[in-house]
mmCIF file of C-alpha atoms in Angstrom:
data_model
loop_
_atom_site.group_PDB
_atom_site.id
_atom_site.type_symbol
_atom_site.label_atom_id
_atom_site.label_comp_id
_atom_site.label_asym_id
_atom_site.label_seq_id
_atom_site.Cartn_x
_atom_site.Cartn_y
_atom_site.Cartn_z
ATOM 1 C CA MET W 159 -309.496 -146.834 154.457
ATOM 2 C CA SER W 160 -307.404 -148.909 156.836
ATOM 3 C CA GLU W 161 -306.357 -147.244 160.211
ATOM 4 C CA LYS W 162 -303.074 -145.498 160.285
ATOM 5 C CA VAL W 163 -300.502 -145.509 163.014
ATOM 6 C CA ARG W 164 -298.135 -142.668 163.676
ATOM 7 C CA MET W 165 -294.486 -143.512 164.042
ATOM 8 C CA SER W 166 -291.488 -141.440 164.299
ATOM 9 C CA LEU W 167 -288.723 -142.256 161.810
ATOM 10 C CA GLY W 168 -286.603 -143.488 164.768
ATOM 11 C CA GLU W 169 -289.257 -145.913 165.504
ATOM 12 C CA VAL W 170 -289.446 -147.016 161.784
ATOM 13 C CA ARG W 171 -285.561 -147.494 161.904
ATOM 14 C CA ASP W 172 -285.765 -149.730 165.158
ATOM 15 C CA LEU W 173 -288.459 -151.734 163.656
ATOM 16 C CA ALA W 174 -286.811 -152.458 160.427
ATOM 17 C CA GLU W 175 -283.458 -153.191 162.264
ATOM 18 C CA SER W 176 -285.308 -155.590 164.591
ATOM 19 C CA VAL W 177 -286.981 -157.511 161.931
ATOM 20 C CA LEU W 178 -283.786 -157.786 159.848
ATOM 21 C CA ARG W 179 -281.702 -159.126 162.774
ATOM 22 C CA ARG W 180 -284.454 -161.455 163.765
ATOM 23 C CA PHE W 181 -284.171 -163.048 160.357
ATOM 24 C CA GLY W 182 -280.477 -163.368 160.557
ATOM 25 C CA LEU W 183 -279.231 -160.572 158.146
ATOM 26 C CA GLY W 184 -275.501 -159.786 159.111
ATOM 27 C CA GLU W 185 -274.907 -156.807 161.233
ATOM 28 C CA ALA W 186 -272.910 -155.192 158.552
ATOM 29 C CA HIS W 187 -275.985 -155.074 156.349
ATOM 30 C CA VAL W 188 -278.627 -154.339 158.855
ATOM 31 C CA GLN W 189 -278.148 -150.436 159.006
ATOM 32 C CA ALA W 190 -277.696 -149.986 155.415
ATOM 33 C CA VAL W 191 -280.692 -152.016 154.417
ATOM 34 C CA ALA W 192 -282.988 -150.539 157.034
ATOM 35 C CA GLU W 193 -281.871 -147.038 155.974
ATOM 36 C CA THR W 194 -283.171 -147.521 152.647
ATOM 37 C CA MET W 195 -286.654 -148.406 153.958
ATOM 38 C CA VAL W 196 -286.603 -145.476 156.364
ATOM 39 C CA ALA W 197 -285.804 -143.156 153.515
ATOM 40 C CA GLY W 198 -288.906 -144.486 151.530
ATOM 41 C CA GLU W 199 -291.251 -143.694 154.528
ATOM 42 C CA ARG W 200 -289.599 -140.293 155.161
ATOM 43 C CA ASP W 201 -290.017 -139.308 151.650
ATOM 44 C CA GLY W 202 -293.602 -140.557 151.235
ATOM 45 C CA CYS W 203 -292.609 -143.447 149.029
ATOM 46 C CA ALA W 204 -294.782 -146.181 150.788
ATOM 47 C CA SER W 205 -294.079 -148.780 148.056
ATOM 48 C CA HIS W 206 -290.433 -148.497 149.055
ATOM 49 C CA GLY W 207 -290.880 -148.023 152.721
ATOM 50 C CA ILE W 208 -291.215 -150.616 155.533
ATOM 51 C CA TYR W 209 -293.645 -152.719 153.364
ATOM 52 C CA ARG W 210 -290.383 -153.840 151.959
ATOM 53 C CA LEU W 211 -289.517 -155.706 155.220
ATOM 54 C CA LEU W 212 -292.027 -158.377 154.209
ATOM 55 C CA VAL W 213 -290.065 -158.773 150.901
ATOM 56 C CA CYS W 214 -286.607 -158.707 152.676
ATOM 57 C CA ALA W 215 -287.800 -161.183 155.327
ATOM 58 C CA HIS W 216 -289.143 -163.588 152.706
ATOM 59 C CA THR W 217 -285.997 -163.263 150.617
ATOM 60 C CA ILE W 218 -283.745 -164.092 153.681
ATOM 61 C CA LYS W 219 -286.186 -167.027 154.550
ATOM 62 C CA THR W 220 -285.991 -168.606 151.134
ATOM 63 C CA GLY W 221 -282.197 -168.622 151.028
ATOM 64 C CA LYS W 222 -282.058 -166.203 147.977
ATOM 65 C CA VAL W 223 -279.807 -163.781 149.681
ATOM 66 C CA VAL W 224 -276.449 -164.319 151.477
ATOM 67 C CA PRO W 225 -277.192 -162.620 154.779
ATOM 68 C CA ASP W 226 -273.506 -162.219 155.858
ATOM 69 C CA ALA W 227 -272.026 -161.569 152.386
ATOM 70 C CA VAL W 228 -268.865 -159.744 152.150
ATOM 71 C CA PRO W 229 -268.612 -157.390 149.079
ATOM 72 C CA SER W 230 -265.172 -157.404 147.194
ATOM 73 C CA VAL W 231 -263.607 -154.744 145.255
ATOM 74 C CA HIS W 232 -262.260 -154.987 141.700
ATOM 75 C CA GLU W 233 -260.829 -152.319 139.459
ATOM 76 C CA PRO W 234 -260.545 -153.581 135.966
ATOM 77 C CA SER W 235 -259.543 -150.251 134.419
ATOM 78 C CA PRO W 236 -258.745 -146.786 135.743
ATOM 79 C CA ALA W 237 -262.294 -145.183 135.507
ATOM 80 C CA ILE W 238 -264.202 -148.444 136.565
ATOM 81 C CA VAL W 239 -264.898 -150.068 139.767
ATOM 82 C CA ARG W 240 -266.751 -153.363 140.215
ATOM 83 C CA ILE W 241 -268.262 -154.483 143.515
ATOM 84 C CA ASP W 242 -269.068 -158.147 143.804
ATOM 85 C CA ALA W 243 -271.907 -158.030 146.372
ATOM 86 C CA GLY W 244 -271.366 -161.860 146.801
ATOM 87 C CA GLY W 245 -275.016 -162.549 146.624
ATOM 88 C CA GLY W 246 -275.907 -160.074 149.405
ATOM 89 C CA PHE W 247 -278.321 -157.036 149.347
ATOM 90 C CA ALA W 248 -277.010 -154.104 147.281
ATOM 91 C CA GLN W 249 -276.853 -151.447 149.793
ATOM 92 C CA LEU W 250 -273.586 -152.480 151.441
ATOM 93 C CA ALA W 251 -271.922 -152.995 148.116
ATOM 94 C CA PHE W 252 -272.953 -149.364 147.207
ATOM 95 C CA GLU W 253 -271.628 -148.022 150.373
ATOM 96 C CA LEU W 254 -268.340 -149.649 149.614
ATOM 97 C CA GLY W 255 -268.200 -148.527 146.065
ATOM 98 C CA ARG W 256 -269.644 -144.991 146.393
ATOM 99 C CA PRO W 257 -266.394 -143.211 147.546
ATOM 100 C CA ILE W 258 -264.276 -145.166 144.938
ATOM 101 C CA LEU W 259 -266.615 -144.186 142.096
ATOM 102 C CA ALA W 260 -266.537 -140.462 143.325
ATOM 103 C CA GLU W 261 -262.769 -140.348 143.453
ATOM 104 C CA LYS W 262 -262.353 -141.916 140.135
ATOM 105 C CA ALA W 263 -265.105 -139.366 138.530
ATOM 106 C CA ARG W 264 -263.059 -136.448 139.915
ATOM 107 C CA ARG W 265 -259.880 -137.926 138.685
ATOM 108 C CA PHE W 266 -261.026 -138.700 135.176
ATOM 109 C CA GLY W 267 -264.162 -136.584 134.558
ATOM 110 C CA LEU W 268 -266.348 -139.715 134.526
ATOM 111 C CA ALA W 269 -266.374 -143.185 135.970
ATOM 112 C CA ALA W 270 -268.763 -146.123 136.385
ATOM 113 C CA LEU W 271 -269.623 -148.533 139.174
ATOM 114 C CA ALA W 272 -270.794 -152.000 138.439
ATOM 115 C CA ILE W 273 -272.295 -153.707 141.235
ATOM 116 C CA ASN W 274 -272.527 -157.500 140.485
ATOM 117 C CA HIS W 275 -274.259 -160.502 142.189
ATOM 118 C CA CYS W 276 -276.623 -158.252 144.368
ATOM 119 C CA VAL W 277 -280.088 -158.585 145.488
ATOM 120 C CA HIS W 278 -281.840 -155.364 144.781
ATOM 121 C CA PHE W 279 -285.402 -154.484 146.183
ATOM 122 C CA ALA W 280 -285.145 -150.738 146.641
ATOM 123 C CA ALA W 281 -285.437 -147.548 144.708
ATOM 124 C CA LEU W 282 -282.511 -146.036 142.965
ATOM 125 C CA TRP W 283 -282.889 -142.429 143.976
ATOM 126 C CA PRO W 284 -280.884 -142.890 147.154
ATOM 127 C CA GLU W 285 -277.719 -143.681 145.106
ATOM 128 C CA VAL W 286 -278.062 -140.786 142.612
ATOM 129 C CA GLU W 287 -279.106 -138.408 145.204
ATOM 130 C CA ARG W 288 -276.012 -138.998 147.460
ATOM 131 C CA LEU W 289 -273.795 -138.681 144.528
ATOM 132 C CA ALA W 290 -275.375 -135.435 143.439
ATOM 133 C CA ALA W 291 -275.157 -134.140 146.933
ATOM 134 C CA ASP W 292 -271.320 -134.658 146.371
ATOM 135 C CA GLY W 293 -271.385 -132.428 143.310
ATOM 136 C CA LEU W 294 -271.597 -135.234 140.714
ATOM 137 C CA VAL W 295 -273.896 -135.865 138.074
ATOM 138 C CA ALA W 296 -275.237 -139.502 138.322
ATOM 139 C CA PHE W 297 -277.197 -142.103 136.337
ATOM 140 C CA ALA W 298 -278.244 -145.460 137.606
ATOM 141 C CA CYS W 299 -280.223 -148.528 136.367
ATOM 142 C CA THR W 300 -280.914 -152.131 137.221
ATOM 143 C CA PRO W 301 -282.973 -155.073 135.763
ATOM 144 C CA SER W 302 -285.200 -157.047 138.125
ATOM 145 C CA HIS W 303 -287.501 -159.958 137.714
ATOM 146 C CA ALA W 304 -289.171 -160.658 134.269
ATOM 147 C CA TRP W 305 -292.587 -159.221 135.371
ATOM 148 C CA VAL W 306 -293.242 -156.690 132.286
ATOM 149 C CA ALA W 307 -294.297 -157.599 128.908
ATOM 150 C CA PRO W 308 -292.816 -155.692 125.884
ATOM 151 C CA ALA W 309 -294.950 -153.257 123.890
ATOM 152 C CA GLY W 310 -297.252 -155.442 121.591
ATOM 153 C CA GLY W 311 -296.573 -158.698 123.497
ATOM 154 C CA ARG W 312 -298.324 -160.424 126.486
ATOM 155 C CA LEU W 313 -295.452 -162.519 128.094
ATOM 156 C CA PRO W 314 -293.105 -161.001 130.607
ATOM 157 C CA VAL W 315 -289.534 -160.271 129.396
ATOM 158 C CA PHE W 316 -288.496 -157.230 131.403
ATOM 159 C CA GLY W 317 -288.230 -156.268 134.894
ATOM 160 C CA THR W 318 -289.805 -152.934 136.089
ATOM 161 C CA ASN W 319 -286.232 -151.737 135.178
ATOM 162 C CA PRO W 320 -285.853 -148.412 136.820
ATOM 163 C CA ILE W 321 -283.524 -145.614 135.742
ATOM 164 C CA ALA W 322 -282.506 -142.595 137.908
ATOM 165 C CA PHE W 323 -280.662 -139.401 137.313
ATOM 166 C CA GLY W 324 -279.223 -136.827 139.718
ATOM 167 C CA TRP W 325 -277.920 -133.229 139.113
ATOM 168 C CA PRO W 326 -276.250 -131.151 141.814
ATOM 169 C CA ARG W 327 -277.831 -127.815 142.797
ATOM 170 C CA PRO W 328 -276.648 -124.928 144.860
ATOM 171 C CA GLY W 329 -279.715 -125.388 147.271
ATOM 172 C CA PRO W 330 -280.350 -128.127 149.843
ATOM 173 C CA HIS W 331 -281.749 -130.632 147.440
ATOM 174 C CA PRO W 332 -280.457 -131.901 143.996
ATOM 175 C CA PHE W 333 -282.515 -132.497 140.868
ATOM 176 C CA VAL W 334 -283.350 -136.169 141.045
ATOM 177 C CA PHE W 335 -285.719 -138.394 139.123
ATOM 178 C CA ASP W 336 -286.189 -142.220 139.534
ATOM 179 C CA PHE W 337 -288.930 -144.090 137.776
ATOM 180 C CA ALA W 338 -289.550 -147.618 136.666
ATOM 181 C CA THR W 339 -289.764 -148.127 132.778
ATOM 182 C CA SER W 340 -292.929 -150.180 133.661
ATOM 183 C CA ALA W 341 -296.118 -148.159 134.054
ATOM 184 C CA VAL W 342 -295.731 -148.282 137.774
ATOM 185 C CA ALA W 343 -293.439 -149.875 140.320
ATOM 186 C CA ARG W 344 -294.488 -153.499 141.326
ATOM 187 C CA GLY W 345 -294.870 -152.514 144.758
ATOM 188 C CA GLU W 346 -297.590 -150.208 144.010
ATOM 189 C CA ILE W 347 -299.704 -153.115 142.425
ATOM 190 C CA GLU W 348 -298.776 -155.182 145.601
ATOM 191 C CA LEU W 349 -300.115 -152.348 147.861
ATOM 192 C CA HIS W 350 -303.330 -152.109 145.855
ATOM 193 C CA ARG W 351 -303.874 -155.873 146.128
ATOM 194 C CA ARG W 352 -303.195 -155.808 149.967
ATOM 195 C CA GLU W 353 -305.875 -153.129 150.410
ATOM 196 C CA GLY W 354 -308.325 -154.634 148.013
ATOM 197 C CA ARG W 355 -308.221 -151.523 145.603
ATOM 198 C CA PRO W 356 -308.426 -151.925 141.798
ATOM 199 C CA ILE W 357 -305.631 -150.658 139.826
ATOM 200 C CA PRO W 358 -305.913 -148.216 136.725
ATOM 201 C CA LEU W 359 -305.959 -149.513 133.262
ATOM 202 C CA GLY W 360 -302.739 -149.592 131.689
ATOM 203 C CA TRP W 361 -300.732 -150.924 134.736
ATOM 204 C CA GLY W 362 -301.176 -154.701 133.598
ATOM 205 C CA ILE W 363 -302.880 -157.503 131.849
ATOM 206 C CA ASP W 364 -304.257 -160.728 132.959
ATOM 207 C CA PRO W 365 -302.779 -164.130 132.206
ATOM 208 C CA ASP W 366 -304.800 -164.193 129.008
ATOM 209 C CA GLY W 367 -303.479 -160.926 127.802
ATOM 210 C CA ASN W 368 -306.620 -158.839 128.530
ATOM 211 C CA PRO W 369 -306.441 -155.282 130.259
ATOM 212 C CA THR W 370 -307.262 -155.672 133.738
ATOM 213 C CA THR W 371 -308.062 -153.510 136.867
ATOM 214 C CA ASP W 372 -307.559 -156.434 139.256
ATOM 215 C CA ALA W 373 -304.348 -156.291 141.017
ATOM 216 C CA GLN W 374 -304.019 -159.912 141.616
ATOM 217 C CA ALA W 375 -304.706 -160.761 137.899
ATOM 218 C CA ALA W 376 -302.110 -158.260 136.894
ATOM 219 C CA LEU W 377 -299.561 -159.780 139.185
ATOM 220 C CA ALA W 378 -300.335 -163.283 137.743
ATOM 221 C CA GLY W 379 -300.385 -161.967 134.212
ATOM 222 C CA ALA W 380 -297.918 -159.278 133.179
ATOM 223 C CA MET W 381 -297.228 -155.521 133.855
ATOM 224 C CA LEU W 382 -296.911 -153.161 131.134
ATOM 225 C CA THR W 383 -294.316 -150.543 130.118
ATOM 226 C CA PHE W 384 -294.968 -146.781 130.372
ATOM 227 C CA GLY W 385 -295.361 -145.030 127.039
ATOM 228 C CA GLY W 386 -295.975 -148.117 125.046
ATOM 229 C CA HIS W 387 -292.890 -148.723 122.654
ATOM 230 C CA LYS W 388 -290.904 -145.748 124.262
ATOM 231 C CA GLY W 389 -291.051 -147.535 127.817
ATOM 232 C CA SER W 390 -290.230 -150.895 126.081
ATOM 233 C CA ALA W 391 -287.086 -149.513 124.440
ATOM 234 C CA LEU W 392 -285.892 -147.960 127.674
ATOM 235 C CA ALA W 393 -286.519 -151.332 129.371
ATOM 236 C CA THR W 394 -284.332 -153.050 126.807
ATOM 237 C CA MET W 395 -281.614 -150.438 127.319
ATOM 238 C CA VAL W 396 -281.763 -151.224 131.171
ATOM 239 C CA GLU W 397 -281.653 -155.041 130.475
ATOM 240 C CA LEU W 398 -278.343 -154.517 128.343
ATOM 241 C CA LEU W 399 -276.481 -151.987 130.558
ATOM 242 C CA GLY W 400 -277.211 -153.871 133.869
ATOM 243 C CA GLY W 401 -277.039 -157.318 132.339
ATOM 244 C CA PRO W 402 -274.607 -158.381 129.421
ATOM 245 C CA LEU W 403 -272.651 -155.089 129.645
ATOM 246 C CA ILE W 404 -271.509 -155.679 133.246
ATOM 247 C CA GLY W 405 -271.526 -159.566 133.023
ATOM 248 C CA ASP W 406 -274.632 -160.075 134.954
ATOM 249 C CA MET W 407 -278.230 -161.356 134.472
ATOM 250 C CA THR W 408 -281.180 -160.241 132.518
ATOM 251 C CA SER W 409 -284.638 -160.247 134.210
ATOM 252 C CA ALA W 410 -285.563 -163.413 132.566
ATOM 253 C CA GLU W 411 -282.431 -165.081 133.953
ATOM 254 C CA SER W 412 -283.184 -163.550 137.462
ATOM 255 C CA ILE W 413 -286.542 -164.987 137.596
ATOM 256 C CA ALA W 414 -285.507 -168.231 136.381
ATOM 257 C CA LEU W 415 -282.850 -168.508 139.105
ATOM 258 C CA ASP W 416 -285.513 -167.501 141.471
ATOM 259 C CA ASP W 417 -287.464 -170.789 140.467
ATOM 260 C CA GLY W 418 -290.709 -169.741 142.104
ATOM 261 C CA ALA W 419 -289.498 -168.540 145.451
ATOM 262 C CA LYS W 420 -290.815 -165.143 144.780
ATOM 263 C CA ALA W 421 -287.765 -163.486 146.383
ATOM 264 C CA SER W 422 -286.232 -160.168 145.380
ATOM 265 C CA PRO W 423 -284.336 -159.956 142.129
ATOM 266 C CA ILE W 424 -280.691 -160.756 141.904
ATOM 267 C CA GLY W 425 -278.357 -159.577 139.339
ATOM 268 C CA GLY W 426 -276.472 -156.290 138.586
ATOM 269 C CA GLU W 427 -276.647 -152.463 138.792
ATOM 270 C CA LEU W 428 -274.748 -149.868 136.819
ATOM 271 C CA ILE W 429 -274.189 -146.382 138.191
ATOM 272 C CA ILE W 430 -272.293 -143.706 136.103
ATOM 273 C CA ALA W 431 -270.971 -140.565 137.701
ATOM 274 C CA LEU W 432 -269.733 -137.412 135.859
ATOM 275 C CA ASP W 433 -267.798 -134.595 137.433
ATOM 276 C CA PRO W 434 -268.706 -131.252 135.908
ATOM 277 C CA SER W 435 -265.244 -129.888 136.706
ATOM 278 C CA GLY W 436 -263.835 -132.629 134.416
ATOM 279 C CA PHE W 437 -265.739 -131.056 131.389
ATOM 280 C CA LEU W 438 -265.527 -127.475 132.572
ATOM 281 C CA GLY W 439 -262.631 -126.884 134.708
ATOM 282 C CA SER W 440 -262.846 -123.749 136.993
ATOM 283 C CA THR W 441 -266.075 -122.557 135.245
ATOM 284 C CA ALA W 442 -267.972 -125.794 136.431
ATOM 285 C CA LEU W 443 -269.798 -123.800 139.154
ATOM 286 C CA ASP W 444 -270.904 -121.165 136.860
ATOM 287 C CA HIS W 445 -272.466 -123.509 134.461
ATOM 288 C CA ILE W 446 -274.225 -125.441 137.359
ATOM 289 C CA ALA W 447 -275.682 -122.054 138.412
ATOM 290 C CA ARG W 448 -276.692 -121.255 134.856
ATOM 291 C CA ALA W 449 -278.607 -124.450 134.888
ATOM 292 C CA GLU W 450 -280.930 -123.026 137.588
ATOM 293 C CA SER W 451 -282.670 -120.910 135.015
ATOM 294 C CA LEU W 452 -284.012 -124.081 133.412
ATOM 295 C CA PHE W 453 -285.588 -125.077 136.655
ATOM 296 C CA ASP W 454 -286.869 -121.664 137.106
ATOM 297 C CA GLN W 455 -288.521 -121.792 133.638
ATOM 298 C CA ILE W 456 -290.289 -125.046 134.798
ATOM 299 C CA THR W 457 -291.449 -123.998 138.229
ATOM 300 C CA SER W 458 -292.371 -120.471 137.269
ATOM 301 C CA GLN W 459 -295.409 -121.706 135.356
ATOM 302 C CA GLY W 460 -296.537 -123.878 138.208
ATOM 303 C CA ALA W 461 -295.022 -127.096 137.134
ATOM 304 C CA ARG W 462 -293.277 -129.337 139.696
ATOM 305 C CA LEU W 463 -289.788 -130.737 139.482
ATOM 306 C CA PRO W 464 -289.310 -134.374 140.025
ATOM 307 C CA SER W 465 -288.715 -135.372 143.719
ATOM 308 C CA GLN W 466 -290.375 -132.001 144.892
ATOM 309 C CA ARG W 467 -293.052 -134.211 146.457
ATOM 310 C CA ARG W 468 -290.431 -136.415 148.153
ATOM 311 C CA TYR W 469 -288.645 -133.338 149.431
ATOM 312 C CA ASP W 470 -291.901 -131.895 150.676
ATOM 313 C CA ALA W 471 -292.712 -135.293 152.522
ATOM 314 C CA ARG W 472 -289.251 -135.250 154.002
ATOM 315 C CA LYS W 473 -289.722 -131.904 155.653
ATOM 316 C CA ARG W 474 -292.998 -133.009 157.300
ATOM 317 C CA SER W 475 -291.893 -136.549 158.300
ATOM 318 C CA LEU W 476 -288.650 -135.347 159.993
ATOM 319 C CA THR W 477 -290.732 -133.380 162.494
ATOM 320 C CA GLU W 478 -294.097 -135.127 162.379
ATOM 321 C CA GLY W 479 -293.186 -138.819 161.793
ATOM 322 C CA VAL W 480 -295.018 -140.963 159.219
ATOM 323 C CA ASP W 481 -298.420 -142.870 158.994
ATOM 324 C CA ILE W 482 -298.167 -146.549 158.639
ATOM 325 C CA PRO W 483 -301.328 -148.653 157.655
ATOM 326 C CA GLY W 484 -302.405 -150.634 160.732
ATOM 327 C CA PRO W 485 -302.800 -154.054 158.904
ATOM 328 C CA LEU W 486 -299.262 -153.712 157.468
ATOM 329 C CA LEU W 487 -297.848 -152.902 160.816
ATOM 330 C CA GLU W 488 -299.487 -155.862 162.295
ATOM 331 C CA ASP W 489 -297.948 -158.230 159.548
ATOM 332 C CA ILE W 490 -294.546 -156.708 160.075
ATOM 333 C CA ARG W 491 -294.782 -157.057 163.922
ATOM 334 C CA SER W 492 -295.872 -160.760 163.643
ATOM 335 C CA LEU W 493 -292.412 -161.465 162.004
ATOM 336 C CA ILE W 494 -290.794 -160.894 165.412
ATOM 337 C CA ASP W 495 -293.599 -162.017 167.640
#
């Protein structure tokens, strides 16, 4: 087990912003991008924490992201907003599009935000959690790079293709889930490789299509979908919704454009927001409250709601800070030395 270094969230934020500035990321993007990584560490999601600084720095260095991109707004129809990220990271584009999406959802009952030409390296739960905190039901998905084989195949076609969902609740935290349609996020395999740990069977196959517990072999071969054909079908859905539907790239097209640079995926993200009041009028809050009985039926038998682990980690880290693996911290600090 590698040595851990305790850091406050403020120190994590300062480190992330320092690295991003050092690599020339535009100031308008720095805070939004850094905050995504801080949120990952805060909520105990190490694969989406400051480890991603290495990924971002490499993507900037290879020229696969526009560091000073200025997102632009387009409204092709009353209930749809499109944000052209201009080849920049997705976070700033979402910040620009979120209030427009929320306003349209409240006006029409439901609305959609398409983010085009963005570089996406992060989890999706920050997007849907923020919308749910505003009282909206939210769904998001995005393709990535073609790293994942379809069920029954051995060649990569899909990205990790996450989907996320958020539901507003009366308490401090909404109901949120966010998971890759692959068996695991690629970052988890990367962390296993860095630490020399084997991966469980079912996460990936080697270049010859054989099951493997070797993280490096899985990264060189193909990842697998979760649930076999079920995950494969969901991954296909994400390819269609976040690709052709919004005029953006599939995972295969993204990795072809990458051309061996091993930078973060570039393409599109689709976010759908639904306003309960649009369906239910003045009775919306009553039905949102009624939904609490469903959550009670789950938790009363000892089962855990999705994101509860994140919320528990958040409560601890806000007061105690977070533990960062020493070797990872050394690699990150070497970027600015």
